[in-house]
Structures are given as structure tokens and as C-alpha cells.
């Protein structure tokens, strides 16, 4: 009965590769988010989708492309991975944009 | 640029004491304020939210908001070693905006 789930939990890859992270929520929420938490634990919003539509796109390199096939899923594809992409990526969801957010367990990405 | 400032700590308190965590924010139009707790290696989990000036209590936790001073705090009464974690303050600005997080304060509660 996991509320917000992410796969994979860990991802180790080489520079230059392309990888995807998947997120699913079974809470019936309309809004989903991707956050990046760097090594200094700073949590920063990357994207937000509301009912499958992109509504927030912070200053993120265009190597990062989110996709929402339906309102329960928000995936993140990263092209040409760089060392600086190493971080923990959290997916979150909320009933609507202005409401409380619930976080997934995180995906720990390490780029070598 | 919206900013949320927290002292990174660590804040060390003995078991049973009151822990006081503070947060200031730059956007005067901010509407709602959240405290999340994050254990090492885990995801943030919501502790409390507050929208109005004053205090809001939930069990051992009290959130305090002072919009004039642009200040929000979290008090943890009867601190337990299991409260040891990083506490993240998050602020939502006015209008159609998302959350801005502070860098978090690490709390250590010693037995």
C-alpha cells in the first residue's frame, strides 16, 4: 500500500549514459513533482505536473526531460549524464499544487 | 529570489528537553509554511503545517508563525533520541508557486 513509489532505488552509471527514473502514486493526487537533493542535503524543485501538464519548470538543464503518461505517473529521463547529476532524486505528490506534498523514498543516482 | 534560511546545526539537546528550531524567509507574501523531518538516508516526512500567525500544536510539536518578522519555528517538547534527524522548513509563496526549502537543521537528542 505504498503511497509514492520510485524505481530504481539505486542507480550507478557512467558519464554520458542516458537513464530513467520512474515514479507512481496511488493517492489519487493531481499534482506530482521531481526534486533533487544534493550532497549538502539541499532539496530543490525541478519540475511539477498537474493532471499530466507541466506547470513548473525550474532552471534545469534540458538534458532532464520529465514525462507524465497519466496523473498517477511522473517519470524523469536524463540524457548524457554528468558527474554533477549525482544526487538523490525525490518524487512527491499533492492533492493540488497548493497543498501538502508527500515524498517517495528517493532514487540515489551516482554517476562515475 | 525566494530564500529560506535555517541554521544548519547540529543542535544538541538532552533527552526530555525542549528543542527549538528556527527558520526565516524572504518572500513577505508567503502564505503557508511546513516543517518536514528527514532521517538520514530517508525521504522527508511532513510533521506540521501552519498558515496563520500564532501557535499550532500537535502532540509534542508546536509550530509558531510570525509573518511580520518573517519567522517560523518548531518546538519539540520532551525531546527523544528518536527525534534526532534533519528538520526542513519549507515555505510556499504567494500565488501559484511551489515550495522553497531551507537547507535544514540537524537535531541531535542525547540519552
PDB file of C-alpha atoms in Angstrom:
ATOM      1  CA  UNK A   1       0.000   0.000   0.000  1.00  0.00           C
ATOM      2  CA  UNK A   2       2.933   2.316  -0.787  1.00  0.00           C
ATOM      3  CA  UNK A   3       1.703   5.869  -1.373  1.00  0.00           C
ATOM      4  CA  UNK A   4       4.505   7.267  -3.566  1.00  0.00           C
ATOM      5  CA  UNK A   5       6.945   4.769  -5.044  1.00  0.00           C
ATOM      6  CA  UNK A   6      10.061   5.220  -7.139  1.00  0.00           C
ATOM      7  CA  UNK A   7      12.202   2.840  -9.154  1.00  0.00           C
ATOM      8  CA  UNK A   8      15.021   2.165  -9.100  1.00  0.00           C
ATOM      9  CA  UNK A   9      16.113   2.849  -5.529  1.00  0.00           C
ATOM     10  CA  UNK A  10      19.783   2.986  -6.531  1.00  0.00           C
ATOM     11  CA  UNK A  11      21.320   3.800  -9.881  1.00  0.00           C
ATOM     12  CA  UNK A  12      25.055   3.677 -10.614  1.00  0.00           C
ATOM     13  CA  UNK A  13      26.089   4.572 -14.140  1.00  0.00           C
ATOM     14  CA  UNK A  14      28.855   6.027 -16.282  1.00  0.00           C
ATOM     15  CA  UNK A  15      29.135   9.572 -17.528  1.00  0.00           C
ATOM     16  CA  UNK A  16      27.459  10.089 -20.866  1.00  0.00           C
ATOM     17  CA  UNK A  17      24.806   7.414 -20.370  1.00  0.00           C
ATOM     18  CA  UNK A  18      21.053   8.004 -20.534  1.00  0.00           C
ATOM     19  CA  UNK A  19      18.860   6.801 -17.666  1.00  0.00           C
ATOM     20  CA  UNK A  20      15.250   6.983 -16.468  1.00  0.00           C
ATOM     21  CA  UNK A  21      13.660   7.083 -13.043  1.00  0.00           C
ATOM     22  CA  UNK A  22      10.006   6.165 -12.584  1.00  0.00           C
ATOM     23  CA  UNK A  23       7.503   7.443 -10.044  1.00  0.00           C
ATOM     24  CA  UNK A  24       3.987   6.286  -9.249  1.00  0.00           C
ATOM     25  CA  UNK A  25       1.477   7.483  -6.674  1.00  0.00           C
ATOM     26  CA  UNK A  26      -1.706   5.705  -5.607  1.00  0.00           C
ATOM     27  CA  UNK A  27      -3.101   8.583  -3.550  1.00  0.00           C
ATOM     28  CA  UNK A  28      -5.322   9.955  -6.306  1.00  0.00           C
ATOM     29  CA  UNK A  29      -3.391  13.240  -6.263  1.00  0.00           C
ATOM     30  CA  UNK A  30      -3.499  15.640  -9.190  1.00  0.00           C
ATOM     31  CA  UNK A  31      -0.012  17.134  -8.823  1.00  0.00           C
ATOM     32  CA  UNK A  32       3.389  15.463  -8.937  1.00  0.00           C
ATOM     33  CA  UNK A  33       6.917  16.815  -8.533  1.00  0.00           C
ATOM     34  CA  UNK A  34      10.565  15.998  -9.012  1.00  0.00           C
ATOM     35  CA  UNK A  35      13.112  17.292  -6.523  1.00  0.00           C
ATOM     36  CA  UNK A  36      16.897  16.999  -6.443  1.00  0.00           C
ATOM     37  CA  UNK A  37      18.741  16.740  -3.120  1.00  0.00           C
ATOM     38  CA  UNK A  38      22.466  17.313  -3.452  1.00  0.00           C
ATOM     39  CA  UNK A  39      25.302  16.163  -1.224  1.00  0.00           C
ATOM     40  CA  UNK A  40      24.741  19.141   1.077  1.00  0.00           C
ATOM     41  CA  UNK A  41      21.154  17.958   1.567  1.00  0.00           C
ATOM     42  CA  UNK A  42      19.659  20.989  -0.196  1.00  0.00           C
ATOM     43  CA  UNK A  43      16.262  19.983  -1.612  1.00  0.00           C
ATOM     44  CA  UNK A  44      15.378  21.848  -4.807  1.00  0.00           C
ATOM     45  CA  UNK A  45      12.291  21.647  -7.017  1.00  0.00           C
ATOM     46  CA  UNK A  46      12.932  20.632 -10.624  1.00  0.00           C
ATOM     47  CA  UNK A  47       9.511  20.083 -12.192  1.00  0.00           C
ATOM     48  CA  UNK A  48       5.858  19.978 -11.324  1.00  0.00           C
ATOM     49  CA  UNK A  49       2.999  18.419 -13.272  1.00  0.00           C
ATOM     50  CA  UNK A  50      -0.703  18.944 -12.676  1.00  0.00           C
ATOM     51  CA  UNK A  51      -3.044  16.472 -14.355  1.00  0.00           C
ATOM     52  CA  UNK A  52      -0.311  15.437 -16.809  1.00  0.00           C
ATOM     53  CA  UNK A  53       0.549  19.026 -17.734  1.00  0.00           C
ATOM     54  CA  UNK A  54       3.888  20.656 -16.967  1.00  0.00           C
ATOM     55  CA  UNK A  55       3.269  23.693 -14.764  1.00  0.00           C
ATOM     56  CA  UNK A  56       6.626  24.371 -13.143  1.00  0.00           C
ATOM     57  CA  UNK A  57       9.984  24.011 -14.812  1.00  0.00           C
ATOM     58  CA  UNK A  58      12.772  25.452 -12.722  1.00  0.00           C
ATOM     59  CA  UNK A  59      16.188  26.213 -14.193  1.00  0.00           C
ATOM     60  CA  UNK A  60      17.115  22.657 -15.075  1.00  0.00           C
ATOM     61  CA  UNK A  61      19.380  21.609 -17.992  1.00  0.00           C
ATOM     62  CA  UNK A  62      17.360  20.360 -20.943  1.00  0.00           C
ATOM     63  CA  UNK A  63      19.135  17.012 -20.564  1.00  0.00           C
ATOM     64  CA  UNK A  64      16.408  16.385 -17.999  1.00  0.00           C
ATOM     65  CA  UNK A  65      13.034  15.589 -19.507  1.00  0.00           C
ATOM     66  CA  UNK A  66      10.002  14.708 -17.410  1.00  0.00           C
ATOM     67  CA  UNK A  67       7.085  12.747 -18.823  1.00  0.00           C
ATOM     68  CA  UNK A  68       3.677  12.135 -17.307  1.00  0.00           C
ATOM     69  CA  UNK A  69       1.728   9.403 -19.133  1.00  0.00           C
ATOM     70  CA  UNK A  70      -1.171   9.797 -16.679  1.00  0.00           C
ATOM     71  CA  UNK A  71      -1.740  11.685 -13.465  1.00  0.00           C
ATOM     72  CA  UNK A  72      -0.525   8.784 -11.317  1.00  0.00           C
ATOM     73  CA  UNK A  73       2.865   8.566 -13.006  1.00  0.00           C
ATOM     74  CA  UNK A  74       5.724  11.011 -13.496  1.00  0.00           C
ATOM     75  CA  UNK A  75       8.978   9.749 -14.988  1.00  0.00           C
ATOM     76  CA  UNK A  76      12.306  11.535 -15.321  1.00  0.00           C
ATOM     77  CA  UNK A  77      14.651  10.846 -18.207  1.00  0.00           C
ATOM     78  CA  UNK A  78      18.217  12.138 -18.056  1.00  0.00           C
ATOM     79  CA  UNK A  79      20.417  12.288 -21.154  1.00  0.00           C
ATOM     80  CA  UNK A  80      24.196  12.457 -21.261  1.00  0.00           C
ATOM     81  CA  UNK A  81      24.675  12.053 -17.525  1.00  0.00           C
ATOM     82  CA  UNK A  82      27.337  14.219 -15.865  1.00  0.00           C
ATOM     83  CA  UNK A  83      29.213  13.841 -12.582  1.00  0.00           C
ATOM     84  CA  UNK A  84      27.239  16.760 -11.130  1.00  0.00           C
ATOM     85  CA  UNK A  85      23.985  14.870 -11.642  1.00  0.00           C
ATOM     86  CA  UNK A  86      24.911  12.591  -8.744  1.00  0.00           C
ATOM     87  CA  UNK A  87      22.289  13.229  -6.087  1.00  0.00           C
ATOM     88  CA  UNK A  88      19.146  11.810  -4.565  1.00  0.00           C
ATOM     89  CA  UNK A  89      16.058  12.440  -6.697  1.00  0.00           C
ATOM     90  CA  UNK A  90      12.735  12.547  -4.875  1.00  0.00           C
ATOM     91  CA  UNK A  91       9.326  12.317  -6.405  1.00  0.00           C
ATOM     92  CA  UNK A  92       6.431  13.859  -4.490  1.00  0.00           C
ATOM     93  CA  UNK A  93       2.706  14.333  -4.940  1.00  0.00           C
ATOM     94  CA  UNK A  94      -0.040  16.540  -3.537  1.00  0.00           C
ATOM     95  CA  UNK A  95      -3.811  16.706  -3.974  1.00  0.00           C
ATOM     96  CA  UNK A  96      -3.395  20.033  -5.782  1.00  0.00           C
ATOM     97  CA  UNK A  97      -0.470  22.438  -6.293  1.00  0.00           C
ATOM     98  CA  UNK A  98      -1.152  24.458  -3.174  1.00  0.00           C
ATOM     99  CA  UNK A  99      -1.463  21.537  -0.827  1.00  0.00           C
ATOM    100  CA  UNK A 100       0.771  19.355   1.332  1.00  0.00           C
ATOM    101  CA  UNK A 101       3.331  17.272  -0.526  1.00  0.00           C
ATOM    102  CA  UNK A 102       4.138  13.629   0.195  1.00  0.00           C
ATOM    103  CA  UNK A 103       7.514  12.277  -0.814  1.00  0.00           C
ATOM    104  CA  UNK A 104       8.625   8.997  -2.325  1.00  0.00           C
ATOM    105  CA  UNK A 105      11.609   7.056  -0.934  1.00  0.00           C
ATOM    106  CA  UNK A 106      14.121   8.621  -3.322  1.00  0.00           C
ATOM    107  CA  UNK A 107      16.439   7.348  -6.049  1.00  0.00           C
ATOM    108  CA  UNK A 108      20.135   7.558  -5.280  1.00  0.00           C
ATOM    109  CA  UNK A 109      21.974   8.310  -8.509  1.00  0.00           C
ATOM    110  CA  UNK A 110      25.743   8.009  -8.705  1.00  0.00           C
ATOM    111  CA  UNK A 111      27.486   8.994 -11.924  1.00  0.00           C
ATOM    112  CA  UNK A 112      31.043   7.693 -12.268  1.00  0.00           C
TER     113      UNK A 112
ATOM    114  CA  UNK B   1      14.928  35.050  -5.391  1.00  0.00           C
ATOM    115  CA  UNK B   2      12.928  33.460  -2.615  1.00  0.00           C
ATOM    116  CA  UNK B   3      15.107  32.309   0.251  1.00  0.00           C
ATOM    117  CA  UNK B   4      14.510  30.200   3.312  1.00  0.00           C
ATOM    118  CA  UNK B   5      17.238  30.280   5.945  1.00  0.00           C
ATOM    119  CA  UNK B   6      17.912  27.764   8.687  1.00  0.00           C
ATOM    120  CA  UNK B   7      20.860  27.247  10.988  1.00  0.00           C
ATOM    121  CA  UNK B   8      22.469  24.006   9.805  1.00  0.00           C
ATOM    122  CA  UNK B   9      23.370  22.921  13.359  1.00  0.00           C
ATOM    123  CA  UNK B  10      23.807  20.443  14.755  1.00  0.00           C
ATOM    124  CA  UNK B  11      21.523  21.494  17.567  1.00  0.00           C
ATOM    125  CA  UNK B  12      22.250  19.231  20.523  1.00  0.00           C
ATOM    126  CA  UNK B  13      19.735  18.823  23.344  1.00  0.00           C
ATOM    127  CA  UNK B  14      19.461  16.273  26.152  1.00  0.00           C
ATOM    128  CA  UNK B  15      16.581  13.828  26.259  1.00  0.00           C
ATOM    129  CA  UNK B  16      13.487  15.396  27.795  1.00  0.00           C
ATOM    130  CA  UNK B  17      14.455  18.964  26.918  1.00  0.00           C
ATOM    131  CA  UNK B  18      12.685  21.353  24.538  1.00  0.00           C
ATOM    132  CA  UNK B  19      14.282  21.658  21.100  1.00  0.00           C
ATOM    133  CA  UNK B  20      13.701  24.941  19.281  1.00  0.00           C
ATOM    134  CA  UNK B  21      14.239  25.071  15.528  1.00  0.00           C
ATOM    135  CA  UNK B  22      14.074  28.359  13.656  1.00  0.00           C
ATOM    136  CA  UNK B  23      13.511  29.461  10.087  1.00  0.00           C
ATOM    137  CA  UNK B  24      13.354  32.841   8.355  1.00  0.00           C
ATOM    138  CA  UNK B  25      12.072  33.549   4.869  1.00  0.00           C
ATOM    139  CA  UNK B  26      12.497  36.388   2.409  1.00  0.00           C
ATOM    140  CA  UNK B  27       9.183  36.451   0.498  1.00  0.00           C
ATOM    141  CA  UNK B  28       6.863  38.670   2.517  1.00  0.00           C
ATOM    142  CA  UNK B  29       3.874  37.380   0.526  1.00  0.00           C
ATOM    143  CA  UNK B  30       4.425  33.781   1.631  1.00  0.00           C
ATOM    144  CA  UNK B  31       1.197  32.028   2.522  1.00  0.00           C
ATOM    145  CA  UNK B  32       1.919  28.631   4.007  1.00  0.00           C
ATOM    146  CA  UNK B  33       4.695  27.070   5.992  1.00  0.00           C
ATOM    147  CA  UNK B  34       5.701  23.466   6.510  1.00  0.00           C
ATOM    148  CA  UNK B  35       8.044  21.504   8.711  1.00  0.00           C
ATOM    149  CA  UNK B  36       9.414  18.217   7.389  1.00  0.00           C
ATOM    150  CA  UNK B  37      11.592  15.726   9.232  1.00  0.00           C
ATOM    151  CA  UNK B  38      14.222  13.753   7.323  1.00  0.00           C
ATOM    152  CA  UNK B  39      16.090  10.848   8.863  1.00  0.00           C
ATOM    153  CA  UNK B  40      19.470  10.043   7.345  1.00  0.00           C
ATOM    154  CA  UNK B  41      19.025   8.151   4.088  1.00  0.00           C
ATOM    155  CA  UNK B  42      15.238   8.562   4.133  1.00  0.00           C
ATOM    156  CA  UNK B  43      12.720  10.846   2.462  1.00  0.00           C
ATOM    157  CA  UNK B  44      11.235  13.975   4.044  1.00  0.00           C
ATOM    158  CA  UNK B  45       8.039  13.381   6.000  1.00  0.00           C
ATOM    159  CA  UNK B  46       5.587  16.084   6.956  1.00  0.00           C
ATOM    160  CA  UNK B  47       5.375  16.989  10.642  1.00  0.00           C
ATOM    161  CA  UNK B  48       3.221  20.103  10.600  1.00  0.00           C
ATOM    162  CA  UNK B  49       1.970  22.968   8.513  1.00  0.00           C
ATOM    163  CA  UNK B  50       0.814  26.408   9.595  1.00  0.00           C
ATOM    164  CA  UNK B  51      -0.943  29.169   7.697  1.00  0.00           C
ATOM    165  CA  UNK B  52      -1.907  31.770  10.309  1.00  0.00           C
ATOM    166  CA  UNK B  53       0.073  33.862  12.755  1.00  0.00           C
ATOM    167  CA  UNK B  54       0.376  32.331  16.193  1.00  0.00           C
ATOM    168  CA  UNK B  55       0.909  28.831  17.502  1.00  0.00           C
ATOM    169  CA  UNK B  56      -0.308  25.473  16.298  1.00  0.00           C
ATOM    170  CA  UNK B  57       0.141  22.422  18.483  1.00  0.00           C
ATOM    171  CA  UNK B  58       0.154  18.740  17.569  1.00  0.00           C
ATOM    172  CA  UNK B  59       1.240  16.378  20.314  1.00  0.00           C
ATOM    173  CA  UNK B  60       4.816  17.218  21.333  1.00  0.00           C
ATOM    174  CA  UNK B  61       5.222  19.583  18.382  1.00  0.00           C
ATOM    175  CA  UNK B  62       4.324  23.280  18.237  1.00  0.00           C
ATOM    176  CA  UNK B  63       4.745  25.420  15.150  1.00  0.00           C
ATOM    177  CA  UNK B  64       4.936  29.182  15.639  1.00  0.00           C
ATOM    178  CA  UNK B  65       4.472  31.740  12.871  1.00  0.00           C
ATOM    179  CA  UNK B  66       5.200  35.462  12.905  1.00  0.00           C
ATOM    180  CA  UNK B  67       4.574  36.892   9.448  1.00  0.00           C
ATOM    181  CA  UNK B  68       5.575  40.433  10.445  1.00  0.00           C
ATOM    182  CA  UNK B  69       9.037  39.156  11.387  1.00  0.00           C
ATOM    183  CA  UNK B  70       9.039  36.570   8.555  1.00  0.00           C
ATOM    184  CA  UNK B  71       9.873  33.906  11.061  1.00  0.00           C
ATOM    185  CA  UNK B  72       8.599  30.390  11.688  1.00  0.00           C
ATOM    186  CA  UNK B  73       9.743  27.995  14.366  1.00  0.00           C
ATOM    187  CA  UNK B  74       9.191  24.438  15.531  1.00  0.00           C
ATOM    188  CA  UNK B  75       9.299  23.466  19.198  1.00  0.00           C
ATOM    189  CA  UNK B  76       9.682  19.843  20.184  1.00  0.00           C
ATOM    190  CA  UNK B  77       8.798  19.173  23.804  1.00  0.00           C
ATOM    191  CA  UNK B  78      10.145  16.191  25.764  1.00  0.00           C
ATOM    192  CA  UNK B  79      12.716  15.506  23.039  1.00  0.00           C
ATOM    193  CA  UNK B  80      13.520  11.856  22.421  1.00  0.00           C
ATOM    194  CA  UNK B  81      16.595  10.261  20.811  1.00  0.00           C
ATOM    195  CA  UNK B  82      14.236   9.159  18.016  1.00  0.00           C
ATOM    196  CA  UNK B  83      13.701  12.851  17.199  1.00  0.00           C
ATOM    197  CA  UNK B  84      17.317  13.055  16.034  1.00  0.00           C
ATOM    198  CA  UNK B  85      17.022  13.974  12.366  1.00  0.00           C
ATOM    199  CA  UNK B  86      17.297  16.915   9.992  1.00  0.00           C
ATOM    200  CA  UNK B  87      14.319  19.284  10.112  1.00  0.00           C
ATOM    201  CA  UNK B  88      13.458  21.069   6.889  1.00  0.00           C
ATOM    202  CA  UNK B  89      11.479  24.284   6.804  1.00  0.00           C
ATOM    203  CA  UNK B  90       9.500  24.815   3.588  1.00  0.00           C
ATOM    204  CA  UNK B  91       7.662  27.936   2.508  1.00  0.00           C
ATOM    205  CA  UNK B  92       5.088  28.464  -0.208  1.00  0.00           C
ATOM    206  CA  UNK B  93       4.991  31.934  -1.697  1.00  0.00           C
ATOM    207  CA  UNK B  94       2.003  33.873  -2.899  1.00  0.00           C
ATOM    208  CA  UNK B  95       0.003  32.896  -5.946  1.00  0.00           C
ATOM    209  CA  UNK B  96       0.689  29.835  -7.984  1.00  0.00           C
ATOM    210  CA  UNK B  97       4.025  28.837  -6.543  1.00  0.00           C
ATOM    211  CA  UNK B  98       5.751  25.780  -5.254  1.00  0.00           C
ATOM    212  CA  UNK B  99       7.673  25.090  -2.064  1.00  0.00           C
ATOM    213  CA  UNK B 100      11.062  26.574  -1.291  1.00  0.00           C
ATOM    214  CA  UNK B 101      13.028  24.505   1.209  1.00  0.00           C
ATOM    215  CA  UNK B 102      15.646  25.607   3.682  1.00  0.00           C
ATOM    216  CA  UNK B 103      18.848  23.598   3.970  1.00  0.00           C
ATOM    217  CA  UNK B 104      17.653  22.008   7.191  1.00  0.00           C
ATOM    218  CA  UNK B 105      18.776  21.932  10.815  1.00  0.00           C
ATOM    219  CA  UNK B 106      20.257  18.745  12.197  1.00  0.00           C
ATOM    220  CA  UNK B 107      18.917  17.913  15.653  1.00  0.00           C
ATOM    221  CA  UNK B 108      20.758  15.534  17.969  1.00  0.00           C
ATOM    222  CA  UNK B 109      18.976  14.355  21.107  1.00  0.00           C
ATOM    223  CA  UNK B 110      21.297  12.606  23.530  1.00  0.00           C
ATOM    224  CA  UNK B 111      20.017   9.981  26.013  1.00  0.00           C
TER     225      UNK B 111
END
